[in-house]
Coordinates of N, CA and C in Angstrom, one line a residue:
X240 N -8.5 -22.5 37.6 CA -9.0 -22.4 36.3 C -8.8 -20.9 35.8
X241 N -8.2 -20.9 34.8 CA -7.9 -19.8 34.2 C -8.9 -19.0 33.1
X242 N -9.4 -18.2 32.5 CA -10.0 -17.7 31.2 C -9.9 -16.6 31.0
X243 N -10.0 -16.0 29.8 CA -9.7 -14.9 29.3 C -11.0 -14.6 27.7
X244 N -11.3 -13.7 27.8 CA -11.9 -13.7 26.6 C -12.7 -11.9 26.8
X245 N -13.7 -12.0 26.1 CA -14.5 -10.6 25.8 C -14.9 -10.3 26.9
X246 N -15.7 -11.4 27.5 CA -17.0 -10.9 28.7 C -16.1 -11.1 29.6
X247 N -15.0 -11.6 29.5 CA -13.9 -11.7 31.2 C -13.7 -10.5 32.3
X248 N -13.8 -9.3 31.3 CA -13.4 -8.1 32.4 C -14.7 -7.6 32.8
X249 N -15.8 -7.6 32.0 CA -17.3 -7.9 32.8 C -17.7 -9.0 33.9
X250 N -17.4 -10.0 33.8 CA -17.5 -10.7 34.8 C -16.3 -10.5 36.1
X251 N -15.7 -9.9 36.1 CA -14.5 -9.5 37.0 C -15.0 -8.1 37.7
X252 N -15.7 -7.2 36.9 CA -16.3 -6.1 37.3 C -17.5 -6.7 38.4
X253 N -18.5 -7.1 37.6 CA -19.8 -8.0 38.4 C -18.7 -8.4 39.8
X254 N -18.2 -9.6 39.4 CA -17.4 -9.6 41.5 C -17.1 -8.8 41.8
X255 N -16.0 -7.6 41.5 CA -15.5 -6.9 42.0 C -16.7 -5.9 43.0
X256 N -17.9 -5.4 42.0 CA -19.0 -4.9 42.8 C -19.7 -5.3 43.9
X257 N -19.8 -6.8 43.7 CA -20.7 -7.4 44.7 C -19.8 -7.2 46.1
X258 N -20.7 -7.2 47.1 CA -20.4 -6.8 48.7 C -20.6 -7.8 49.2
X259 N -20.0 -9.2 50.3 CA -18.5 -9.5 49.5 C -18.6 -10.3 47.6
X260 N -17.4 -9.9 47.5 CA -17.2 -10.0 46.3 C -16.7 -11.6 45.6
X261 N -16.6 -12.3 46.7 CA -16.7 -13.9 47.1 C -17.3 -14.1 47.3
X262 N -17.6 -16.0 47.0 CA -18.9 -16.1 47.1 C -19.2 -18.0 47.7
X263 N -20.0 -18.0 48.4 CA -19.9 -19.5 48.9 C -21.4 -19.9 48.6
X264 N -21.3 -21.7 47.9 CA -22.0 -21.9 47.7 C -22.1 -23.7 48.6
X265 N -23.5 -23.8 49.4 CA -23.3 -24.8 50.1 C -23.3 -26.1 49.2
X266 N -23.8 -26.1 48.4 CA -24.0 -27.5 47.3 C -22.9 -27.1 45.8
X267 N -22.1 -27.4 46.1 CA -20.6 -27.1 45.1 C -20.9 -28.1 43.9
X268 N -21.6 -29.1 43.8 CA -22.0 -30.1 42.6 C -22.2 -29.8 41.1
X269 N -23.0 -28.5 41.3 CA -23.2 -28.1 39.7 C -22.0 -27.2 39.5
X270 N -20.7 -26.7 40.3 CA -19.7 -26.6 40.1 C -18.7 -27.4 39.2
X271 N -18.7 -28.5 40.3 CA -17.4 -29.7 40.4 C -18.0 -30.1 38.6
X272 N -19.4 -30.4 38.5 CA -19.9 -31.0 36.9 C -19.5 -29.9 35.8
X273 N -19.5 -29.2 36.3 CA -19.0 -28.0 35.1 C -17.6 -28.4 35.0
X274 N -16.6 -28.2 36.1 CA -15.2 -28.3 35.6 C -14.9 -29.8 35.2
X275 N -15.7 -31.1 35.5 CA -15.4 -32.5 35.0 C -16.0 -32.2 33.8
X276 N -16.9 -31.3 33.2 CA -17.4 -31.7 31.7 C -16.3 -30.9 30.6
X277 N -15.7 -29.8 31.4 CA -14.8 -28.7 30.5 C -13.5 -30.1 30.6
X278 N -12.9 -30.5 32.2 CA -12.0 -31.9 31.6 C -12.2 -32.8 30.9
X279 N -12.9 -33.2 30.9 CA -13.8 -34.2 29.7 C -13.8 -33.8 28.1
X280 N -14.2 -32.5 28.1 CA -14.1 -32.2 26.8 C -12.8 -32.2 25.8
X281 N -11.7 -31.4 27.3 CA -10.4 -31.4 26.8 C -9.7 -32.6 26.5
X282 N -9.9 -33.8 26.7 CA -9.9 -34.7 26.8 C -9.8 -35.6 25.6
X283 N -11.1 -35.3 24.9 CA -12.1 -35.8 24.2 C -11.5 -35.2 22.7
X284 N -11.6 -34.0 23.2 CA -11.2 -33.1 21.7 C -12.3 -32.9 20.7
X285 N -13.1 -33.4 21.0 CA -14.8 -33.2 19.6 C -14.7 -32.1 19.2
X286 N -14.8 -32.0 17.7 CA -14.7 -31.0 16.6 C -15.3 -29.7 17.4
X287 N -16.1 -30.0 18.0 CA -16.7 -28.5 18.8 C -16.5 -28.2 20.6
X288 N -15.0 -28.6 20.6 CA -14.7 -28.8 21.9 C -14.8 -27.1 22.3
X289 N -14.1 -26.4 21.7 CA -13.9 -24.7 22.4 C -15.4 -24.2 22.5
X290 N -16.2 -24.8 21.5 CA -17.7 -23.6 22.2 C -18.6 -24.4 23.0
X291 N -18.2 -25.9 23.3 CA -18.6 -26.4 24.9 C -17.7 -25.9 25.8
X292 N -16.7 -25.6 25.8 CA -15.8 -25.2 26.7 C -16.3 -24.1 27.5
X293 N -16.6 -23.0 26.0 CA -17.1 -21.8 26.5 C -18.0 -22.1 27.0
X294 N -19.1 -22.9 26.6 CA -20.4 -22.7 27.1 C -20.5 -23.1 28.7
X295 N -19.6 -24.0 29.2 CA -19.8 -24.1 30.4 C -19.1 -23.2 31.2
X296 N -18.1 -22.9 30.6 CA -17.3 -21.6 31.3 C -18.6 -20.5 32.1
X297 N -19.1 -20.1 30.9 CA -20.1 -18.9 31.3 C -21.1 -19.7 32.1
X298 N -21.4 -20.5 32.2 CA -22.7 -21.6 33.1 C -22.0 -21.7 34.4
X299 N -20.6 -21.8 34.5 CA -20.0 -22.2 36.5 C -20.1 -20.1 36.4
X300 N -19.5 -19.6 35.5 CA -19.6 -18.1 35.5 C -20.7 -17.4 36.3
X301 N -22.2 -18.0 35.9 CA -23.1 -17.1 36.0 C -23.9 -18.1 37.1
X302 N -23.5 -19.4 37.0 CA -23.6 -19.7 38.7 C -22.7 -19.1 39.6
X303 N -22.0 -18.6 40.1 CA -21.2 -17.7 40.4 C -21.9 -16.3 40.5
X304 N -21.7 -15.3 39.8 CA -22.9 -14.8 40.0 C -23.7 -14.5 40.0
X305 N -24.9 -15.4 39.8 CA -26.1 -15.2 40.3 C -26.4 -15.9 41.9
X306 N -25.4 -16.2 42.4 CA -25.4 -16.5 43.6 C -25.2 -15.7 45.0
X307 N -26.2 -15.8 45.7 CA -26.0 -14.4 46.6 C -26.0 -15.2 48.1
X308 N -25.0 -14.7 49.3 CA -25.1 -15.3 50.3 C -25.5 -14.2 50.9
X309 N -27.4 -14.7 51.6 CA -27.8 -14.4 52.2 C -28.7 -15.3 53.2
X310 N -27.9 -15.4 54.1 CA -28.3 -16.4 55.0 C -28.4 -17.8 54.7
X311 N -27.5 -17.9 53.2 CA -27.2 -19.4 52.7 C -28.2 -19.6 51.4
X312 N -28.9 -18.6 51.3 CA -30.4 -18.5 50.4 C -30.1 -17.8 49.3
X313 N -29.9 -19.1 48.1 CA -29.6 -18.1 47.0 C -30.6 -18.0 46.1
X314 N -30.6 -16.8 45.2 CA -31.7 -16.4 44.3 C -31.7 -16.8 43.3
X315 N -32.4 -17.0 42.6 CA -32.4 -17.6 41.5 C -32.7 -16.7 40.2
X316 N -31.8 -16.8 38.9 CA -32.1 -15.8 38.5 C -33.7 -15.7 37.4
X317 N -34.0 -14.3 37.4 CA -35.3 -14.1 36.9 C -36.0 -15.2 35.9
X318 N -36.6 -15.7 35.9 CA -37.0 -16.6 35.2 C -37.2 -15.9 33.7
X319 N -37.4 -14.6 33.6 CA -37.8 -14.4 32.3 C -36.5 -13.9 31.4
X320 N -35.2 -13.3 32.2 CA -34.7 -13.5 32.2 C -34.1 -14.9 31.3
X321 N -34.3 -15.6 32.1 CA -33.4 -17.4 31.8 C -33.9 -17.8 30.3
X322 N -35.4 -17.3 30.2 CA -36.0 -17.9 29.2 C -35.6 -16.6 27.8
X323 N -35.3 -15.0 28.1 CA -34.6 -14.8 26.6 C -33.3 -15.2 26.8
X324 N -32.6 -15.4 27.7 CA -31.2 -15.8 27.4 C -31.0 -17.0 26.4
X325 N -31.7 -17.9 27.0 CA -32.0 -19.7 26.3 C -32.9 -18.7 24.8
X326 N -33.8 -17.9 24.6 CA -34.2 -17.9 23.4 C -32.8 -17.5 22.7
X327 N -32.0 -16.7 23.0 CA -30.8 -16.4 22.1 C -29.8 -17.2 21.8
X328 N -29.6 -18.2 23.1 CA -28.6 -19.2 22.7 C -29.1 -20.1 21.5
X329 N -30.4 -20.0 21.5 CA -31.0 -20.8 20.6 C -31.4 -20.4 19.1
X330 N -31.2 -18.6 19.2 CA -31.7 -18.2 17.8 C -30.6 -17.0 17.8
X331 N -29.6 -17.2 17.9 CA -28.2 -16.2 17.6 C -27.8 -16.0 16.2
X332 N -28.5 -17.1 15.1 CA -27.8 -16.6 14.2 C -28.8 -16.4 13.1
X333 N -30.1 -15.8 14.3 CA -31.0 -15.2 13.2 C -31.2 -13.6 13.7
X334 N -32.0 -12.9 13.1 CA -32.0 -11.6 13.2 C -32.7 -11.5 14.6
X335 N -31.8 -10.5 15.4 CA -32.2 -10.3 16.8 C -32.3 -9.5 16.7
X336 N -33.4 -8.1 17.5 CA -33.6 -7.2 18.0 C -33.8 -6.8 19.3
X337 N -33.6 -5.7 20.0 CA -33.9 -5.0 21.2 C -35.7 -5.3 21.1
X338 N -36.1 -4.8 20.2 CA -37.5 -4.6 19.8 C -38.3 -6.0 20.2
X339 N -37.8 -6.9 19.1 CA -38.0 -8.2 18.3 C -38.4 -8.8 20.0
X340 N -37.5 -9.0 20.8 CA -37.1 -9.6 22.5 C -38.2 -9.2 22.9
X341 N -37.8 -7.8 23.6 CA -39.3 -7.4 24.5 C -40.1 -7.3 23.7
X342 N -41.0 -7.2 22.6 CA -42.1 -7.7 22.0 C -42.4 -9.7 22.2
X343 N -41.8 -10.2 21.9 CA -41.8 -11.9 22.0 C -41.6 -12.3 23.6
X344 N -41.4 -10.9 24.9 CA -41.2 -11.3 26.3 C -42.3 -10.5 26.8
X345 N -43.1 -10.0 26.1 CA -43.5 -9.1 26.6 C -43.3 -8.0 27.8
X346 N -42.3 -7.5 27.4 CA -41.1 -7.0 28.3 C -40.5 -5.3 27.8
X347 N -40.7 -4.7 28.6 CA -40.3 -3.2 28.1 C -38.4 -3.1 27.7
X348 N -38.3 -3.0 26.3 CA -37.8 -3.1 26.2 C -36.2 -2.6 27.2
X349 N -36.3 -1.1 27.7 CA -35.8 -0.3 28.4 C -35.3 -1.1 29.6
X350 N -36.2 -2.0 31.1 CA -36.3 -2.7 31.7 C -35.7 -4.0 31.0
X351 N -36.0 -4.9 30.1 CA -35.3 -5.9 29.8 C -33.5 -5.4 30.2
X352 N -33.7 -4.2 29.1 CA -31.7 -4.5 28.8 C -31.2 -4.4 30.5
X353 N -32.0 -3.1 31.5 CA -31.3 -3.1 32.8 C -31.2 -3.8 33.5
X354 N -32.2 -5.0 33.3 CA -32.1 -6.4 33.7 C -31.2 -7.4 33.3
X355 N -31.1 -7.7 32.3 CA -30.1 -8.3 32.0 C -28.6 -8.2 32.1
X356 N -28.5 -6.7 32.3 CA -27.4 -5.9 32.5 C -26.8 -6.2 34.3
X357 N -28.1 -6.2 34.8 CA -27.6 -6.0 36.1 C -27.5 -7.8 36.8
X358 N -28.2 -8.4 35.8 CA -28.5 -10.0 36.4 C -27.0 -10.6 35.1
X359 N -26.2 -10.6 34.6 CA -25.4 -10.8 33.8 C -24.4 -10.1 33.6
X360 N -23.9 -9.6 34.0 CA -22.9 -8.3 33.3 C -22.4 -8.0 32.4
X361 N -23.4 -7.9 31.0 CA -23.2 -7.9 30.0 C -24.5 -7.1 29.5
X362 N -24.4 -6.5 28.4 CA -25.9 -5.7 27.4 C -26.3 -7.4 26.7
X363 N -27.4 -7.3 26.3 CA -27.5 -8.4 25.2 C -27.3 -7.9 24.1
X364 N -26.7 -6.7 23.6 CA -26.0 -7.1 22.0 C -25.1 -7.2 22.4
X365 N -24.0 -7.1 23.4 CA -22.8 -7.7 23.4 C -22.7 -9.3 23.7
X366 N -23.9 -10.1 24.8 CA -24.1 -11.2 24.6 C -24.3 -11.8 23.2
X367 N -25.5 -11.0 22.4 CA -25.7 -11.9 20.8 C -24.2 -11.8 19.9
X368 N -23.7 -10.8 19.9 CA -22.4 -10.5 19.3 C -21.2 -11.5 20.0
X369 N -21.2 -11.7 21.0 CA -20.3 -12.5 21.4 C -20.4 -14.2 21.1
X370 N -21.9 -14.5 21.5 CA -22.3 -15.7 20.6 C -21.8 -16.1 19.1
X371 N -22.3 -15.0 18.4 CA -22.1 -15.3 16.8 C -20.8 -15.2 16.8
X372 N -19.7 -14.4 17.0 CA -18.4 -14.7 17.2 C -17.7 -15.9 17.4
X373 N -18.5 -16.7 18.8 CA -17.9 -18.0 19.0 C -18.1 -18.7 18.1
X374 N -19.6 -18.7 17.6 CA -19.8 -19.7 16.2 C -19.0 -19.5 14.9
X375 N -18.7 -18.0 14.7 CA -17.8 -18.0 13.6 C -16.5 -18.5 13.9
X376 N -15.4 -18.2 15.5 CA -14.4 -19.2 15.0 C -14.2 -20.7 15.3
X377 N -15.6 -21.2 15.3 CA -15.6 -22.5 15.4 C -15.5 -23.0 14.0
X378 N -16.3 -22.0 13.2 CA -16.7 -22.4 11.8 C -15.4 -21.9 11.1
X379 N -14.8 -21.2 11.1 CA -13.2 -20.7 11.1 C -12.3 -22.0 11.3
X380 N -12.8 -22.8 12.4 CA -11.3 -23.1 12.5 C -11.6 -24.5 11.7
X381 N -13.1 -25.3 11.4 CA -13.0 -26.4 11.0 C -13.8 -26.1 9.5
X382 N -14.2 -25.1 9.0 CA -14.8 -25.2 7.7 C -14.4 -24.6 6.6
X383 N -13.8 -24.8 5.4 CA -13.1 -23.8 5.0 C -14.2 -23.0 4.1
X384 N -15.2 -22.7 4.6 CA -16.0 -21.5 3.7 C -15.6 -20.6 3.7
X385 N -15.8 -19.1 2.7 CA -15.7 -17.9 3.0 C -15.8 -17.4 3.8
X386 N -15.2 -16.2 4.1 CA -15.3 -15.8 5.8 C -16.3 -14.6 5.5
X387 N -16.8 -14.4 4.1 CA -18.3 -13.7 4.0 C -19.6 -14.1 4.4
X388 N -19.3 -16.1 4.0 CA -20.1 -16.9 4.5 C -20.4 -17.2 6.2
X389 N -19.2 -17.4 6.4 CA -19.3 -17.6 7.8 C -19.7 -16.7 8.8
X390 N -19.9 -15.5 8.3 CA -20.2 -14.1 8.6 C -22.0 -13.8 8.6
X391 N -22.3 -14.6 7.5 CA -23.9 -15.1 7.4 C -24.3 -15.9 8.3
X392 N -23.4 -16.9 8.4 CA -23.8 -17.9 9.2 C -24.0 -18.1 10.3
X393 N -23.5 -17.2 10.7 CA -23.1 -16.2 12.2 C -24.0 -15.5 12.7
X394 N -25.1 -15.3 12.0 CA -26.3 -14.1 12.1 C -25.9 -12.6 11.7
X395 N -24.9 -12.6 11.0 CA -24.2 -10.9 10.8 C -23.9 -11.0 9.4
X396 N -24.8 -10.0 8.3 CA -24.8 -10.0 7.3 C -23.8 -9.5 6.4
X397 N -23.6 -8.2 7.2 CA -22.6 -7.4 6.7 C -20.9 -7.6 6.7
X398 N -20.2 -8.0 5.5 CA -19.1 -8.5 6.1 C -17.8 -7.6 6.9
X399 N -18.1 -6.2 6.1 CA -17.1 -5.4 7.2 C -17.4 -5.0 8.5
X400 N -19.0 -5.0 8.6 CA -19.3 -5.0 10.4 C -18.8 -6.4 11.3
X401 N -18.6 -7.5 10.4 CA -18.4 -9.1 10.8 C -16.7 -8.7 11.0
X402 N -16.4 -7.9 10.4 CA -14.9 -7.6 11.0 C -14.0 -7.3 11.6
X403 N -15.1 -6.1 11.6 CA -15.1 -5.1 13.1 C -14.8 -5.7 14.2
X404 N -16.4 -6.6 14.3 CA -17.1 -6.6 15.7 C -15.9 -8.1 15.9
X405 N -15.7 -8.5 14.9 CA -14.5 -10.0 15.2 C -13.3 -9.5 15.8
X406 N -12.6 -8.1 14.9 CA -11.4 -7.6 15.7 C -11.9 -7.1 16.6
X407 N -12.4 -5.8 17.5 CA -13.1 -5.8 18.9 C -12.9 -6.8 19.5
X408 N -13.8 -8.1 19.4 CA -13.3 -9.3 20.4 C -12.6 -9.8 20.8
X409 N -12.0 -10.4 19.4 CA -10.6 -11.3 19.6 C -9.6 -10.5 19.5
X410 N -9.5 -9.1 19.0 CA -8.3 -8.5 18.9 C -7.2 -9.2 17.2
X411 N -7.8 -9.4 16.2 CA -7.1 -9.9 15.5 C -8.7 -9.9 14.4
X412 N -8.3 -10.0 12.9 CA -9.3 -10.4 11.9 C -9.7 -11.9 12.0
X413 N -10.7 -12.2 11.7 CA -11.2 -13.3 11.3 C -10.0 -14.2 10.3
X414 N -10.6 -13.2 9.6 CA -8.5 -14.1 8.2 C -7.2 -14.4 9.2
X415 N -7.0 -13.8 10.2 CA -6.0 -14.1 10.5 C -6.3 -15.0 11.9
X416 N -7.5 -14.5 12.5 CA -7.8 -15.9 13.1 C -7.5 -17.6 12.7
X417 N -8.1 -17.2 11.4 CA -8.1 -18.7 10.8 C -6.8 -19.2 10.3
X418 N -5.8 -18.4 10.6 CA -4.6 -18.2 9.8 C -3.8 -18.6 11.4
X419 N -3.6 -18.0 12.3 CA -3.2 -18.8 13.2 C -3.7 -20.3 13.7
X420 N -4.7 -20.5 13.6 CA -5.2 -21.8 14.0 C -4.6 -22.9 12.9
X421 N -5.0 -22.6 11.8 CA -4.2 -23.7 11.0 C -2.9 -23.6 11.3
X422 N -2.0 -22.7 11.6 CA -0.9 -23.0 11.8 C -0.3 -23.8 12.7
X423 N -1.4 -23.7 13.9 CA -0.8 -25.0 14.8 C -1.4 -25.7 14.9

């Protein structure tokens, strides 16, 4: 399996650190289900096939790891953790804060991000920003709204920040995002 995207050289960093940097897992099942659901999808083709794709990508990803071999006993990641990550997947394209989180986790803010940083290899505004990205070129490639709108819709109000942070990711505008996709 191949992937490439924003958080790819963060997650390549994360292995590269870990001592060893491979990793064995004795029950490989929620593996094998992740790559039959990404075949499946490709498969299938459903209008929202790339941000299930992604989403399981990052799910065999961060099984991966959060998997630690120590005497076959792996950890599980922080529960409080799990539960802002699932609050963002679930409220990404409304106004997020550093603040807003650890107030609603009751969680210092400071400790939150080193946690998430160190259990994820990612900040969570590069997680929330990477989110609303995928939603915008989902919404890019099948809706033909404004790409001011889609930029709202996204959780990111501002449209020249929505441009930025799109070129950063993808390496290309949104306009032209949508501009190669229709073409093929």
């Amino acid at each position: 399996m191949h992937f490439n995207g924003p958080e790819a050289k963060a997650y390549y960093q994360y292995f590269c650190n870990q001592s060893p940097w491979h990793f064995t897992q004795p029950d490989t099942s929620n593996f094998v289900a992740g790559l039959e659901k990404i075949l499946s999808l490709q498969e299938s083709h459903p209008d929202n096939s790339d941000i299930l794709v992604a989403n399981e990508i990052v799910n065999i990803l961060t099984l991966a790891c959060t998997h630690h071999d120590n005497n076959n006993i792996a950890h599980a990641v922080n529960p409080k953790l799990h539960a802002i990550i699932e609050y963002i997947d679930n409220h990404f394209t409304e106004q997020l804060t550093l603040d807003s989180l650890s107030a609603k986790f009751f969680i210092s803010k400071y400790h939150m991000c080193r946690e998430f940083k160190k259990e994820y290899g990612t900040t969570i505004v590069v997680y929330i920003l990477t989110k609303r990205i995928t939603y915008a070129k989902e919404l890019l490639r099948y809706d033909n709204l404004p790409i001011e709108q889609i930029a709202v819709r996204a959780g990111i109000k501002d449209a020249s920040y929505f441009n930025k942070v799109f070129r950063n990711l993808e390496g290309c505008t949104a306009s032209e995002y949508r501009k190669l996709w229709l073409s093929e």
